[in-house]
């Protein structure tokens, strides 16, 4: 691999800039000292690389790995600022997709994730169980749930709740307005041109679901509220 830092493709840029602070915040809320990342619905599983890139925000915050070969940037708008939190160590990487990618991304090739292929909703509990008990499973969806039929989307949350019967489970989402079940839309209308960033924590019968940001251009522009 070249020593020259490379910029990620546009879609990668946005996903990393949105996910890093949201995952770190979810881990902080759960008191987690280690996490397992579970990427749902994207064959390349690029979300699993989130801790392996460097992200510079326009307000001066830097998150991630300053020595990574992938450096990305994000514009912060409306006066907010992402939390300057360190992401706990990632001890497991799990991909849940309908099909396998033809080639692993360079950032995953040396340490390929555990992969589950098939129905992403039905496989979710098995994927969560693949994360060690002493780590927080963090399920991520980025513009993936829109690929599920609308009647099936509530089943995704049902599977999260079932998996949380014996442990805490986090879900970090970046989806179009109204696409992610249970994530507050703040009164925004569907197809408004932006997406909603949500953090959900499930533990037994207890749950907390918050909207923490809006984003545009698949995350390249971010309005973080909390």
XYZ file of C-alpha atoms in Angstrom:
226
model
C 0.000 0.000 0.000
C 1.268 3.470 -0.811
C 2.402 5.736 2.045
C 0.542 8.621 0.433
C -2.804 9.271 2.150
C -5.734 8.743 -0.175
C -9.153 10.264 -0.084
C -12.088 7.937 0.148
C -14.773 7.897 -2.507
C -17.636 10.288 -1.823
C -20.022 7.737 -0.339
C -17.285 6.436 1.973
C -16.462 9.945 3.162
C -19.954 10.558 4.402
C -20.489 7.240 6.110
C -17.262 7.496 8.117
C -17.825 11.096 9.190
C -21.326 10.295 10.450
C -20.644 6.916 12.003
C -17.482 7.619 13.996
C -18.936 10.158 16.437
C -22.243 8.278 16.666
C -20.593 4.948 17.475
C -18.295 6.582 20.023
C -21.313 8.280 21.614
C -23.287 5.017 21.741
C -20.354 3.283 23.428
C -20.056 6.144 25.928
C -23.753 5.952 26.797
C -23.485 2.197 27.342
C -20.273 2.465 29.353
C -18.567 0.095 26.903
C -14.812 -0.455 26.950
C -14.828 -2.596 23.784
C -17.198 -2.873 20.841
C -18.086 -5.242 18.044
C -19.166 -3.634 14.781
C -21.996 -5.251 12.813
C -22.629 -3.772 9.378
C -26.012 -4.605 7.895
C -27.085 -4.490 4.279
C -23.993 -3.345 2.414
C -22.037 -6.031 0.499
C -18.695 -4.219 0.797
C -19.245 -3.722 4.571
C -17.379 -0.412 4.475
C -18.859 0.639 7.813
C -16.541 -1.880 9.450
C -13.570 0.323 8.494
C -14.775 3.338 10.460
C -12.028 3.169 13.096
C -9.339 2.759 10.447
C -9.688 6.159 8.772
C -8.931 9.741 9.764
C -11.728 12.342 9.719
C -11.278 16.108 9.777
C -14.349 18.217 10.542
C -14.653 21.829 9.453
C -14.944 23.011 13.084
C -11.443 21.694 13.808
C -12.308 18.368 15.453
C -10.281 15.363 14.266
C -11.421 11.785 14.906
C -9.903 8.450 14.015
C -6.471 7.411 12.869
C -4.103 10.232 11.834
C -1.758 7.681 10.249
C -4.405 5.983 8.113
C -3.929 5.862 4.366
C -7.545 7.083 4.101
C -8.234 10.660 5.222
C -11.669 12.229 4.776
C -13.371 15.505 5.639
C -16.825 16.696 6.646
C -18.462 20.136 6.798
C -20.219 21.007 10.064
C -23.190 23.361 9.733
C -25.571 25.291 12.023
C -23.013 25.819 14.767
C -22.907 22.331 16.241
C -19.878 20.163 16.929
C -19.394 16.414 17.025
C -18.419 14.898 20.392
C -14.660 14.603 20.684
C -14.775 11.065 22.041
C -12.389 8.177 21.493
C -13.963 5.054 20.041
C -13.277 1.973 22.208
C -11.222 -0.832 20.677
C -13.055 -2.837 18.022
C -12.729 -6.516 18.949
C -15.093 -7.996 16.343
C -16.218 -7.075 12.827
C -19.311 -8.758 11.410
C -21.041 -8.222 8.059
C -24.662 -9.185 7.367
C -25.466 -9.007 3.657
C -27.518 -10.759 1.015
C -24.405 -11.477 -1.029
C -20.634 -11.400 -0.638
C -18.524 -8.739 -2.340
C -16.326 -9.746 -5.238
C -13.266 -8.292 -3.467
C -12.692 -7.121 0.111
C -11.905 -3.428 0.562
C -8.199 -2.794 1.223
C -8.880 -1.738 4.808
C -10.589 -5.085 5.489
C -8.496 -7.428 3.369
C -5.823 -8.183 6.001
C -8.416 -8.853 8.708
C -11.621 -9.973 6.935
C -14.860 -9.725 8.893
C -17.071 -12.619 9.898
C -19.735 -12.741 7.191
C -23.356 -13.877 7.287
C -25.124 -14.069 3.951
C -28.864 -14.238 3.404
C -31.892 -12.542 4.930
C -30.403 -9.596 6.824
C -33.303 -9.358 9.269
C -33.390 -13.018 10.229
C -29.601 -13.231 10.524
C -29.318 -10.247 12.870
C -29.518 -12.184 16.177
C -26.860 -14.644 14.993
C -24.589 -11.792 13.960
C -25.005 -10.067 17.325
C -24.195 -13.346 19.085
C -20.881 -13.434 17.184
C -19.676 -10.433 19.235
C -17.884 -11.448 22.477
C -19.969 -11.062 25.618
C -17.604 -8.476 27.091
C -18.027 -6.142 24.096
C -20.964 -3.950 23.067
C -22.505 -5.040 19.760
C -23.012 -1.918 17.633
C -25.260 -2.546 14.632
C -24.837 0.019 11.859
C -27.139 0.786 8.948
C -26.308 3.512 6.444
C -28.895 4.029 3.723
C -29.566 0.294 3.824
C -33.015 -0.097 5.365
C -34.638 1.535 2.347
C -33.778 -1.705 0.544
C -36.134 -3.572 2.859
C -39.832 -3.657 2.063
C -41.653 -1.198 4.335
C -43.642 -3.932 6.156
C -40.374 -5.709 7.066
C -38.614 -2.741 8.640
C -40.293 -3.075 12.062
C -39.039 -6.678 12.161
C -35.488 -5.303 12.104
C -36.155 -3.506 15.398
C -37.903 -6.599 16.773
C -34.735 -8.626 16.185
C -32.657 -5.997 17.976
C -34.993 -6.153 20.956
C -34.857 -9.954 21.016
C -31.069 -9.936 20.959
C -31.034 -7.426 23.815
C -32.877 -9.796 26.149
C -29.561 -10.888 27.646
C -27.175 -8.048 26.820
C -27.038 -4.389 25.803
C -27.189 -3.805 22.046
C -26.631 -0.507 20.213
C -27.923 0.536 16.820
C -26.455 3.497 14.932
C -28.383 4.527 11.833
C -28.083 7.042 9.021
C -31.228 6.709 6.934
C -33.672 8.859 5.032
C -36.381 10.613 7.034
C -38.853 8.047 8.330
C -36.971 5.012 7.001
C -35.521 3.792 10.326
C -38.351 2.506 12.558
C -38.605 4.171 15.982
C -35.966 6.829 15.242
C -37.555 10.279 15.807
C -37.946 12.356 12.645
C -38.192 15.747 14.437
C -41.234 16.591 12.328
C -39.204 16.427 9.108
C -40.990 15.241 6.013
C -39.913 12.153 4.084
C -37.897 12.845 0.943
C -36.744 16.170 2.412
C -33.292 15.857 0.893
C -31.496 15.002 4.121
C -31.043 11.993 6.382
C -31.497 11.367 10.091
C -28.726 10.020 12.334
C -30.010 7.936 15.215
C -28.549 6.210 18.259
C -30.549 3.456 19.938
C -29.642 1.420 23.010
C -31.575 -1.717 23.937
C -31.140 -3.563 27.230
C -33.759 -6.095 28.237
C -37.122 -4.366 28.181
C -35.491 -0.949 28.378
C -34.627 1.137 25.353
C -33.534 4.650 24.476
C -33.705 6.011 20.946
C -32.450 9.489 20.053
C -31.930 11.495 16.903
C -28.527 13.148 17.215
C -27.970 14.779 13.826
C -29.172 15.575 10.359
C -26.869 15.065 7.400
C -26.801 15.885 3.711
C -24.904 14.479 0.714
C -24.653 11.065 2.365
C -22.938 12.559 5.397
C -20.479 14.942 3.814
C -22.426 17.775 5.486
C -23.427 17.247 9.122
C -25.597 19.106 11.644
C -24.898 17.494 15.024
C -27.233 18.589 17.831
C -26.069 16.808 21.000
